[in-house]
Each structure stands twice: as structure tokens, then as C-alpha cells.
Amino acid sequence: KTDGSPAIRLGDGDPLGFSPDDRWLAANLPATGNGLSLLPLGAGEARVFKAEKVRFLPERVSPWMPDGKSFLILGTEQGHGLRTYQQSIDGGEPKPITPDDVVGDLISPDGTRLLCHDLQGKFWLYPMHGGSPREVPAIASDETAVQWLSDGKTVVVRAPGPLVVK
């Protein structure tokens, strides 16, 4: 808190992001070799996730779905390349969202689309509930998606080099 009271330790792990209701912090647990946890910001117990089939990777995705019931992670599994998965906060195996070698960057404010990039650096919009992806040619392969604005139509990107935002 900013009132001068002592800091409270939440737990172990590399932070991935706060839930939309500010009740949980998703964290990668590199010490476990393949784990994620949800750390409560108030009363409650931490929840630990260890997938049987998927190997979690610590890279950050815009992790939380707007409803706060699941979050997005990067991972791999036998016979597949790197891709984005959706993990329910209630547990279970993560569900693949993107095909192999397509990485999610940002989830739309309404949770219906995932902005992704492929190994060639092309950006795509993937519908979260089925349908065909659509290329986003306005984002160059050397740019980084930073934030999806609340209007649901605008994405802020960073150009390569010294902190140029357009």
C-alpha cells in the first residue's frame, strides 16, 4: 500500500499479470520446472497449475481474459510448436488457442479476438470462439504490440529502436 504500511509478500514466481478484478496475480514458477500459480492479493490460498501435456514458457502474454475466469499462456507440447493456450482458473489441462508457431500478443477488450504473430512476423486477429484468422497488415513484422485500447479497434505498437510509439 502507499500509506507507509509494510509490503506483504505474495509468493514465489515471475509475475505475468493481475486479474481484471485485482484479486489474483498469475505467476510463472520457474523453480518447479513447469508450473504456474495464482497468488491471491487478499485472503485465500494460492492455486498451483502443473499441466501434464503442456510445457509452460515464461514469456508474457496478455494473460487474463476480461471475465477473469481464465488466462492465456505460451507453451509447447509433444508434436507441436510454440502456441498460445487458455488456462481456466478452476484447473484442468490448458486448451490450445492458436495453431503451431503462432503466438498470442494481446486479447481484445471484449475477449473475442486475440492479436497474434507468426514466425514470419505477420500479425493476425484470431477469433476466440472459432472462425478464420484475419491478417493485420498495418503492423510491421519488426514492431511490437503494446496495448489494445478500450475502443476495441486500436492497437498501440512500438517500433524497433529507441522507444518510438505510434
Short mmCIF file of N, CA and C in Angstrom, two decimals:
data_model
loop_
_atom_site.label_atom_id
_atom_site.label_comp_id
_atom_site.label_asym_id
_atom_site.label_seq_id
_atom_site.Cartn_x
_atom_site.Cartn_y
_atom_site.Cartn_z
N LYS A 1 0.84 -1.18 0.00
CA LYS A 1 0.00 0.00 0.00
C LYS A 1 0.88 1.24 0.00
N THR A 2 0.33 2.35 -0.40
CA THR A 2 1.10 3.60 -0.46
C THR A 2 0.99 4.41 0.82
N ASP A 3 0.34 3.84 1.86
CA ASP A 3 0.16 4.58 3.11
C ASP A 3 1.33 4.42 4.08
N GLY A 4 2.40 3.74 3.66
CA GLY A 4 3.57 3.56 4.52
C GLY A 4 3.56 2.24 5.27
N SER A 5 2.50 1.47 5.18
CA SER A 5 2.46 0.16 5.85
C SER A 5 3.44 -0.78 5.15
N PRO A 6 3.89 -1.83 5.85
CA PRO A 6 4.89 -2.73 5.26
C PRO A 6 4.33 -3.50 4.06
N ALA A 7 5.22 -3.83 3.15
CA ALA A 7 4.84 -4.63 1.98
C ALA A 7 4.48 -6.04 2.44
N ILE A 8 3.59 -6.68 1.70
CA ILE A 8 3.17 -8.05 2.00
C ILE A 8 3.66 -8.95 0.89
N ARG A 9 4.35 -10.02 1.25
CA ARG A 9 4.87 -10.97 0.28
C ARG A 9 3.71 -11.80 -0.28
N LEU A 10 3.58 -11.83 -1.61
CA LEU A 10 2.52 -12.59 -2.24
C LEU A 10 2.90 -14.05 -2.45
N GLY A 11 4.15 -14.30 -2.83
CA GLY A 11 4.58 -15.67 -3.08
C GLY A 11 5.72 -15.70 -4.07
N ASP A 12 6.06 -16.91 -4.51
CA ASP A 12 7.17 -17.11 -5.44
C ASP A 12 6.68 -17.01 -6.87
N GLY A 13 7.62 -16.73 -7.77
CA GLY A 13 7.33 -16.76 -9.20
C GLY A 13 7.61 -15.45 -9.91
N ASP A 14 7.61 -15.54 -11.23
CA ASP A 14 7.76 -14.37 -12.09
C ASP A 14 6.37 -13.89 -12.46
N PRO A 15 6.03 -12.63 -12.15
CA PRO A 15 4.67 -12.16 -12.40
C PRO A 15 4.33 -12.11 -13.88
N LEU A 16 3.11 -12.54 -14.20
CA LEU A 16 2.60 -12.48 -15.57
C LEU A 16 1.49 -11.45 -15.73
N GLY A 17 0.75 -11.16 -14.68
CA GLY A 17 -0.29 -10.15 -14.78
C GLY A 17 -1.38 -10.33 -13.75
N PHE A 18 -2.09 -9.23 -13.47
CA PHE A 18 -3.17 -9.21 -12.49
C PHE A 18 -4.51 -9.52 -13.15
N SER A 19 -5.38 -10.19 -12.40
CA SER A 19 -6.73 -10.47 -12.90
C SER A 19 -7.49 -9.16 -13.04
N PRO A 20 -8.51 -9.13 -13.91
CA PRO A 20 -9.26 -7.88 -14.11
C PRO A 20 -9.90 -7.33 -12.83
N ASP A 21 -10.24 -8.21 -11.88
CA ASP A 21 -10.83 -7.76 -10.63
C ASP A 21 -9.79 -7.49 -9.54
N ASP A 22 -8.51 -7.57 -9.89
CA ASP A 22 -7.39 -7.33 -8.96
C ASP A 22 -7.41 -8.26 -7.75
N ARG A 23 -7.95 -9.48 -7.92
CA ARG A 23 -7.96 -10.46 -6.83
C ARG A 23 -6.79 -11.44 -6.93
N TRP A 24 -6.22 -11.63 -8.13
CA TRP A 24 -5.19 -12.64 -8.35
C TRP A 24 -4.02 -12.08 -9.16
N LEU A 25 -2.85 -12.65 -8.91
CA LEU A 25 -1.68 -12.41 -9.73
C LEU A 25 -1.26 -13.75 -10.31
N ALA A 26 -1.22 -13.85 -11.63
CA ALA A 26 -0.71 -15.06 -12.28
C ALA A 26 0.81 -14.98 -12.27
N ALA A 27 1.46 -16.10 -11.94
CA ALA A 27 2.92 -16.12 -11.86
C ALA A 27 3.46 -17.42 -12.42
N ASN A 28 4.57 -17.31 -13.14
CA ASN A 28 5.30 -18.48 -13.62
C ASN A 28 6.18 -18.96 -12.48
N LEU A 29 6.27 -20.28 -12.32
CA LEU A 29 7.09 -20.86 -11.26
C LEU A 29 8.29 -21.58 -11.86
N PRO A 30 9.34 -20.85 -12.25
CA PRO A 30 10.47 -21.49 -12.91
C PRO A 30 11.18 -22.52 -12.03
N ALA A 31 11.13 -22.37 -10.72
CA ALA A 31 11.81 -23.31 -9.83
C ALA A 31 11.17 -24.70 -9.88
N THR A 32 9.90 -24.79 -10.26
CA THR A 32 9.23 -26.09 -10.31
C THR A 32 9.51 -26.81 -11.62
N GLY A 33 10.06 -26.11 -12.59
CA GLY A 33 10.34 -26.72 -13.89
C GLY A 33 9.19 -26.59 -14.86
N ASN A 34 7.97 -26.54 -14.39
CA ASN A 34 6.82 -26.38 -15.28
C ASN A 34 5.57 -26.10 -14.46
N GLY A 35 5.49 -24.93 -13.92
CA GLY A 35 4.32 -24.62 -13.11
C GLY A 35 3.91 -23.17 -13.22
N LEU A 36 2.65 -22.94 -12.93
CA LEU A 36 2.08 -21.61 -12.85
C LEU A 36 1.31 -21.54 -11.54
N SER A 37 1.17 -20.35 -11.01
CA SER A 37 0.34 -20.21 -9.83
C SER A 37 -0.50 -18.95 -9.93
N LEU A 38 -1.60 -18.97 -9.18
CA LEU A 38 -2.41 -17.78 -8.97
C LEU A 38 -2.21 -17.41 -7.51
N LEU A 39 -1.70 -16.21 -7.29
CA LEU A 39 -1.43 -15.73 -5.94
C LEU A 39 -2.53 -14.76 -5.54
N PRO A 40 -3.22 -14.99 -4.41
CA PRO A 40 -4.29 -14.07 -4.01
C PRO A 40 -3.71 -12.75 -3.52
N LEU A 41 -4.38 -11.66 -3.86
CA LEU A 41 -3.95 -10.34 -3.38
C LEU A 41 -4.61 -10.00 -2.05
N GLY A 42 -5.53 -10.84 -1.61
CA GLY A 42 -6.19 -10.69 -0.31
C GLY A 42 -6.23 -12.05 0.35
N ALA A 43 -7.30 -12.32 1.07
CA ALA A 43 -7.46 -13.61 1.72
C ALA A 43 -7.60 -14.71 0.68
N GLY A 44 -7.11 -15.88 1.03
CA GLY A 44 -7.22 -17.03 0.12
C GLY A 44 -5.91 -17.76 -0.01
N GLU A 45 -5.97 -18.91 -0.64
CA GLU A 45 -4.81 -19.76 -0.85
C GLU A 45 -4.35 -19.67 -2.29
N ALA A 46 -3.06 -19.79 -2.49
CA ALA A 46 -2.50 -19.82 -3.85
C ALA A 46 -2.99 -21.08 -4.56
N ARG A 47 -3.18 -20.98 -5.85
CA ARG A 47 -3.55 -22.11 -6.69
C ARG A 47 -2.36 -22.41 -7.60
N VAL A 48 -1.94 -23.68 -7.65
CA VAL A 48 -0.81 -24.07 -8.47
C VAL A 48 -1.31 -24.94 -9.61
N PHE A 49 -0.80 -24.67 -10.82
CA PHE A 49 -1.17 -25.42 -12.02
C PHE A 49 0.07 -26.12 -12.55
N LYS A 50 -0.06 -27.42 -12.78
CA LYS A 50 1.01 -28.20 -13.41
C LYS A 50 0.36 -29.03 -14.49
N ALA A 51 0.54 -28.65 -15.73
CA ALA A 51 -0.06 -29.38 -16.83
C ALA A 51 0.73 -30.66 -17.09
N GLU A 52 0.01 -31.70 -17.47
CA GLU A 52 0.65 -32.98 -17.79
C GLU A 52 1.27 -32.95 -19.19
N LYS A 53 0.55 -32.36 -20.15
CA LYS A 53 0.95 -32.42 -21.55
C LYS A 53 1.70 -31.18 -22.02
N VAL A 54 1.41 -30.03 -21.44
CA VAL A 54 1.94 -28.75 -21.93
C VAL A 54 3.10 -28.29 -21.06
N ARG A 55 4.16 -27.84 -21.72
CA ARG A 55 5.29 -27.22 -21.01
C ARG A 55 5.11 -25.71 -21.10
N PHE A 56 4.88 -25.08 -19.96
CA PHE A 56 4.68 -23.64 -19.91
C PHE A 56 5.98 -22.91 -20.19
N LEU A 57 5.90 -21.78 -20.86
CA LEU A 57 7.05 -20.93 -21.10
C LEU A 57 6.83 -19.60 -20.39
N PRO A 58 7.89 -18.99 -19.87
CA PRO A 58 7.72 -17.81 -19.04
C PRO A 58 7.43 -16.52 -19.80
N GLU A 59 7.47 -16.52 -21.11
CA GLU A 59 7.22 -15.28 -21.84
C GLU A 59 5.82 -14.77 -21.51
N ARG A 60 5.68 -13.48 -21.45
CA ARG A 60 4.41 -12.89 -21.05
C ARG A 60 3.46 -12.78 -22.24
N VAL A 61 2.23 -13.15 -21.97
CA VAL A 61 1.13 -12.93 -22.90
C VAL A 61 0.20 -11.99 -22.15
N SER A 62 -0.70 -11.31 -22.85
CA SER A 62 -1.71 -10.54 -22.14
C SER A 62 -2.58 -11.59 -21.45
N PRO A 63 -2.28 -11.92 -20.20
CA PRO A 63 -2.72 -13.20 -19.70
C PRO A 63 -4.18 -13.36 -19.34
N TRP A 64 -4.85 -12.34 -18.92
CA TRP A 64 -6.20 -12.53 -18.38
C TRP A 64 -7.29 -12.26 -19.39
N MET A 65 -8.25 -13.17 -19.45
CA MET A 65 -9.46 -12.91 -20.23
C MET A 65 -10.26 -11.86 -19.46
N PRO A 66 -11.02 -11.01 -20.15
CA PRO A 66 -11.74 -9.94 -19.47
C PRO A 66 -12.70 -10.41 -18.37
N ASP A 67 -13.23 -11.63 -18.49
CA ASP A 67 -14.15 -12.12 -17.46
C ASP A 67 -13.43 -12.64 -16.22
N GLY A 68 -12.09 -12.74 -16.27
CA GLY A 68 -11.31 -13.18 -15.12
C GLY A 68 -11.39 -14.66 -14.81
N LYS A 69 -12.01 -15.45 -15.68
CA LYS A 69 -12.18 -16.88 -15.41
C LYS A 69 -11.09 -17.75 -16.02
N SER A 70 -10.24 -17.14 -16.83
CA SER A 70 -9.13 -17.87 -17.44
C SER A 70 -8.06 -16.88 -17.85
N PHE A 71 -6.88 -17.42 -18.15
CA PHE A 71 -5.78 -16.58 -18.60
C PHE A 71 -5.04 -17.31 -19.70
N LEU A 72 -4.23 -16.56 -20.45
CA LEU A 72 -3.51 -17.10 -21.59
C LEU A 72 -2.05 -17.32 -21.24
N ILE A 73 -1.48 -18.41 -21.78
CA ILE A 73 -0.09 -18.75 -21.53
C ILE A 73 0.54 -19.21 -22.84
N LEU A 74 1.85 -19.18 -22.90
CA LEU A 74 2.58 -19.76 -24.02
C LEU A 74 3.09 -21.12 -23.59
N GLY A 75 3.11 -22.04 -24.54
CA GLY A 75 3.62 -23.36 -24.19
C GLY A 75 3.88 -24.21 -25.41
N THR A 76 4.41 -25.38 -25.14
CA THR A 76 4.65 -26.38 -26.17
C THR A 76 4.18 -27.72 -25.63
N GLU A 77 3.90 -28.62 -26.55
CA GLU A 77 3.61 -30.00 -26.16
C GLU A 77 4.16 -30.91 -27.24
N GLN A 78 4.33 -32.17 -26.91
CA GLN A 78 4.94 -33.12 -27.82
C GLN A 78 4.23 -33.09 -29.17
N GLY A 79 5.03 -32.95 -30.24
CA GLY A 79 4.50 -32.95 -31.59
C GLY A 79 3.95 -31.62 -32.07
N HIS A 80 4.09 -30.58 -31.26
CA HIS A 80 3.58 -29.25 -31.62
C HIS A 80 4.63 -28.19 -31.36
N GLY A 81 4.54 -27.10 -32.11
CA GLY A 81 5.41 -25.95 -31.89
C GLY A 81 4.85 -25.05 -30.81
N LEU A 82 5.52 -23.95 -30.59
CA LEU A 82 5.08 -22.95 -29.64
C LEU A 82 3.71 -22.43 -30.05
N ARG A 83 2.82 -22.30 -29.09
CA ARG A 83 1.50 -21.73 -29.35
C ARG A 83 0.89 -21.20 -28.06
N THR A 84 -0.25 -20.56 -28.18
CA THR A 84 -0.93 -19.96 -27.04
C THR A 84 -2.05 -20.88 -26.56
N TYR A 85 -2.15 -21.00 -25.24
CA TYR A 85 -3.16 -21.84 -24.60
C TYR A 85 -4.01 -20.99 -23.66
N GLN A 86 -5.22 -21.45 -23.41
CA GLN A 86 -6.10 -20.83 -22.43
C GLN A 86 -6.20 -21.76 -21.23
N GLN A 87 -5.93 -21.21 -20.03
CA GLN A 87 -5.96 -21.99 -18.80
C GLN A 87 -7.10 -21.48 -17.91
N SER A 88 -8.02 -22.34 -17.55
CA SER A 88 -9.10 -21.97 -16.63
C SER A 88 -8.52 -21.80 -15.22
N ILE A 89 -9.06 -20.85 -14.46
CA ILE A 89 -8.60 -20.69 -13.08
C ILE A 89 -9.09 -21.84 -12.20
N ASP A 90 -10.01 -22.65 -12.72
CA ASP A 90 -10.51 -23.80 -11.98
C ASP A 90 -9.65 -25.04 -12.18
N GLY A 91 -8.60 -24.95 -13.02
CA GLY A 91 -7.69 -26.06 -13.24
C GLY A 91 -7.97 -26.79 -14.54
N GLY A 92 -7.46 -28.00 -14.65
CA GLY A 92 -7.59 -28.79 -15.86
C GLY A 92 -6.46 -28.50 -16.83
N GLU A 93 -6.43 -29.25 -17.90
CA GLU A 93 -5.40 -29.06 -18.93
C GLU A 93 -5.68 -27.77 -19.71
N PRO A 94 -4.63 -27.04 -20.09
CA PRO A 94 -4.80 -25.85 -20.92
C PRO A 94 -5.34 -26.22 -22.30
N LYS A 95 -6.14 -25.33 -22.87
CA LYS A 95 -6.74 -25.55 -24.19
C LYS A 95 -5.96 -24.74 -25.23
N PRO A 96 -5.49 -25.38 -26.33
CA PRO A 96 -4.78 -24.61 -27.36
C PRO A 96 -5.71 -23.62 -28.05
N ILE A 97 -5.22 -22.41 -28.23
CA ILE A 97 -6.00 -21.34 -28.88
C ILE A 97 -5.47 -21.07 -30.28
N THR A 98 -4.17 -21.12 -30.47
CA THR A 98 -3.58 -20.83 -31.77
C THR A 98 -2.95 -22.09 -32.34
N PRO A 99 -2.74 -22.11 -33.65
CA PRO A 99 -2.01 -23.22 -34.24
C PRO A 99 -0.52 -23.13 -33.89
N ASP A 100 0.22 -24.14 -34.27
CA ASP A 100 1.67 -24.17 -34.02
C ASP A 100 2.34 -22.92 -34.60
N ASP A 101 3.33 -22.43 -33.87
CA ASP A 101 4.18 -21.32 -34.30
C ASP A 101 3.42 -20.00 -34.49
N VAL A 102 2.31 -19.86 -33.77
CA VAL A 102 1.57 -18.60 -33.72
C VAL A 102 1.42 -18.24 -32.25
N VAL A 103 1.89 -17.05 -31.90
CA VAL A 103 1.97 -16.61 -30.51
C VAL A 103 1.00 -15.45 -30.28
N GLY A 104 0.19 -15.59 -29.23
CA GLY A 104 -0.73 -14.52 -28.87
C GLY A 104 -0.01 -13.36 -28.22
N ASP A 105 -0.40 -12.15 -28.59
CA ASP A 105 0.19 -10.94 -28.03
C ASP A 105 -0.76 -10.21 -27.10
N LEU A 106 -1.97 -9.93 -27.58
CA LEU A 106 -2.95 -9.15 -26.81
C LEU A 106 -4.35 -9.69 -27.04
N ILE A 107 -5.15 -9.70 -25.98
CA ILE A 107 -6.55 -10.08 -26.10
C ILE A 107 -7.38 -8.81 -26.23
N SER A 108 -8.39 -8.83 -27.09
CA SER A 108 -9.24 -7.65 -27.26
C SER A 108 -9.98 -7.34 -25.96
N PRO A 109 -10.36 -6.07 -25.76
CA PRO A 109 -11.04 -5.69 -24.52
C PRO A 109 -12.31 -6.49 -24.24
N ASP A 110 -12.99 -6.94 -25.29
CA ASP A 110 -14.22 -7.72 -25.08
C ASP A 110 -13.95 -9.23 -25.05
N GLY A 111 -12.69 -9.64 -25.21
CA GLY A 111 -12.32 -11.04 -25.12
C GLY A 111 -12.69 -11.89 -26.32
N THR A 112 -13.04 -11.28 -27.44
CA THR A 112 -13.48 -12.06 -28.60
C THR A 112 -12.38 -12.32 -29.62
N ARG A 113 -11.27 -11.55 -29.56
CA ARG A 113 -10.20 -11.69 -30.54
C ARG A 113 -8.84 -11.67 -29.86
N LEU A 114 -7.92 -12.42 -30.45
CA LEU A 114 -6.56 -12.47 -29.96
C LEU A 114 -5.64 -11.97 -31.06
N LEU A 115 -4.88 -10.90 -30.79
CA LEU A 115 -3.88 -10.41 -31.73
C LEU A 115 -2.66 -11.30 -31.57
N CYS A 116 -2.19 -11.89 -32.67
CA CYS A 116 -1.08 -12.85 -32.66
C CYS A 116 -0.05 -12.48 -33.70
N HIS A 117 1.12 -13.11 -33.58
CA HIS A 117 2.11 -13.01 -34.65
C HIS A 117 2.66 -14.41 -34.93
N ASP A 118 3.08 -14.62 -36.19
CA ASP A 118 3.63 -15.91 -36.58
C ASP A 118 5.15 -15.80 -36.70
N LEU A 119 5.79 -16.89 -37.08
CA LEU A 119 7.26 -16.90 -37.16
C LEU A 119 7.81 -15.99 -38.26
N GLN A 120 6.98 -15.65 -39.23
CA GLN A 120 7.41 -14.73 -40.29
C GLN A 120 7.22 -13.27 -39.89
N GLY A 121 6.66 -13.04 -38.70
CA GLY A 121 6.45 -11.68 -38.22
C GLY A 121 5.14 -11.06 -38.66
N LYS A 122 4.28 -11.82 -39.32
CA LYS A 122 2.96 -11.30 -39.70
C LYS A 122 2.05 -11.31 -38.49
N PHE A 123 1.20 -10.28 -38.40
CA PHE A 123 0.23 -10.19 -37.31
C PHE A 123 -1.14 -10.63 -37.81
N TRP A 124 -1.87 -11.29 -36.91
CA TRP A 124 -3.18 -11.86 -37.23
C TRP A 124 -4.16 -11.61 -36.09
N LEU A 125 -5.44 -11.51 -36.44
CA LEU A 125 -6.51 -11.49 -35.45
C LEU A 125 -7.19 -12.85 -35.49
N TYR A 126 -7.14 -13.57 -34.37
CA TYR A 126 -7.78 -14.88 -34.26
C TYR A 126 -9.06 -14.74 -33.44
N PRO A 127 -10.19 -15.20 -33.99
CA PRO A 127 -11.42 -15.20 -33.19
C PRO A 127 -11.28 -16.21 -32.05
N MET A 128 -11.68 -15.86 -30.87
CA MET A 128 -11.55 -16.75 -29.72
C MET A 128 -12.58 -17.87 -29.72
N HIS A 129 -13.65 -17.72 -30.48
CA HIS A 129 -14.72 -18.73 -30.46
C HIS A 129 -14.93 -19.35 -31.82
N GLY A 130 -13.85 -19.57 -32.55
CA GLY A 130 -13.94 -20.21 -33.86
C GLY A 130 -13.99 -19.21 -35.00
N GLY A 131 -13.66 -19.68 -36.17
CA GLY A 131 -13.63 -18.83 -37.34
C GLY A 131 -12.22 -18.68 -37.88
N SER A 132 -12.11 -18.04 -39.01
CA SER A 132 -10.82 -17.88 -39.68
C SER A 132 -10.09 -16.64 -39.17
N PRO A 133 -8.76 -16.73 -39.05
CA PRO A 133 -7.99 -15.54 -38.66
C PRO A 133 -7.94 -14.53 -39.80
N ARG A 134 -7.67 -13.29 -39.45
CA ARG A 134 -7.55 -12.22 -40.44
C ARG A 134 -6.21 -11.53 -40.24
N GLU A 135 -5.46 -11.36 -41.34
CA GLU A 135 -4.16 -10.70 -41.26
C GLU A 135 -4.35 -9.22 -40.93
N VAL A 136 -3.38 -8.67 -40.19
CA VAL A 136 -3.36 -7.24 -39.84
C VAL A 136 -2.11 -6.64 -40.47
N PRO A 137 -2.20 -6.23 -41.74
CA PRO A 137 -1.00 -5.75 -42.45
C PRO A 137 -0.50 -4.39 -41.95
N ALA A 138 -1.29 -3.66 -41.18
CA ALA A 138 -0.86 -2.34 -40.71
C ALA A 138 0.25 -2.44 -39.66
N ILE A 139 0.45 -3.62 -39.07
CA ILE A 139 1.52 -3.79 -38.09
C ILE A 139 2.69 -4.47 -38.79
N ALA A 140 3.84 -3.81 -38.78
CA ALA A 140 5.04 -4.34 -39.45
C ALA A 140 5.67 -5.47 -38.65
N SER A 141 6.40 -6.33 -39.33
CA SER A 141 6.99 -7.51 -38.69
C SER A 141 8.01 -7.17 -37.61
N ASP A 142 8.60 -5.97 -37.66
CA ASP A 142 9.59 -5.61 -36.66
C ASP A 142 9.00 -4.77 -35.52
N GLU A 143 7.68 -4.61 -35.50
CA GLU A 143 7.02 -3.84 -34.45
C GLU A 143 6.51 -4.78 -33.36
N THR A 144 6.25 -4.20 -32.18
CA THR A 144 5.75 -4.95 -31.04
C THR A 144 4.41 -4.39 -30.61
N ALA A 145 3.42 -5.26 -30.47
CA ALA A 145 2.11 -4.83 -29.97
C ALA A 145 2.24 -4.53 -28.48
N VAL A 146 1.78 -3.35 -28.06
CA VAL A 146 1.94 -2.90 -26.68
C VAL A 146 0.63 -2.95 -25.91
N GLN A 147 -0.43 -2.39 -26.47
CA GLN A 147 -1.69 -2.28 -25.74
C GLN A 147 -2.86 -2.20 -26.72
N TRP A 148 -3.93 -2.89 -26.39
CA TRP A 148 -5.17 -2.79 -27.15
C TRP A 148 -6.02 -1.77 -26.41
N LEU A 149 -6.44 -0.71 -27.07
CA LEU A 149 -7.22 0.34 -26.41
C LEU A 149 -8.66 -0.12 -26.19
N SER A 150 -9.33 0.54 -25.24
CA SER A 150 -10.67 0.12 -24.84
C SER A 150 -11.71 0.27 -25.94
N ASP A 151 -11.40 1.03 -27.02
CA ASP A 151 -12.37 1.14 -28.11
C ASP A 151 -12.49 -0.16 -28.90
N GLY A 152 -11.57 -1.11 -28.67
CA GLY A 152 -11.61 -2.40 -29.34
C GLY A 152 -11.18 -2.38 -30.79
N LYS A 153 -10.79 -1.19 -31.30
CA LYS A 153 -10.41 -1.04 -32.70
C LYS A 153 -8.97 -0.58 -32.89
N THR A 154 -8.31 -0.14 -31.80
CA THR A 154 -7.00 0.46 -31.91
C THR A 154 -5.98 -0.32 -31.08
N VAL A 155 -4.84 -0.62 -31.70
CA VAL A 155 -3.74 -1.27 -31.01
C VAL A 155 -2.53 -0.34 -31.08
N VAL A 156 -1.90 -0.09 -29.93
CA VAL A 156 -0.69 0.71 -29.87
C VAL A 156 0.48 -0.24 -30.09
N VAL A 157 1.40 0.16 -30.98
CA VAL A 157 2.57 -0.66 -31.27
C VAL A 157 3.84 0.16 -31.04
N ARG A 158 4.93 -0.56 -30.79
CA ARG A 158 6.22 0.09 -30.61
C ARG A 158 7.10 -0.29 -31.78
N ALA A 159 7.67 0.72 -32.39
CA ALA A 159 8.60 0.50 -33.50
C ALA A 159 9.95 0.05 -32.93
N PRO A 160 10.77 -0.61 -33.75
CA PRO A 160 12.09 -1.01 -33.23
C PRO A 160 12.95 0.22 -32.98
N GLY A 161 13.94 0.04 -32.13
CA GLY A 161 14.83 1.15 -31.83
C GLY A 161 14.44 1.82 -30.55
N PRO A 162 14.84 3.07 -30.42
CA PRO A 162 14.67 3.77 -29.15
C PRO A 162 13.23 4.18 -28.86
N LEU A 163 12.50 3.36 -28.15
CA LEU A 163 11.17 3.66 -27.60
C LEU A 163 10.31 4.60 -28.42
N VAL A 164 10.07 4.26 -29.67
CA VAL A 164 9.20 5.03 -30.53
C VAL A 164 7.82 4.38 -30.52
N VAL A 165 6.81 5.13 -30.14
CA VAL A 165 5.44 4.61 -30.11
C VAL A 165 4.63 5.35 -31.16
N LYS A 166 3.83 4.59 -31.93
CA LYS A 166 2.99 5.27 -32.93
C LYS A 166 1.57 4.79 -32.83
#
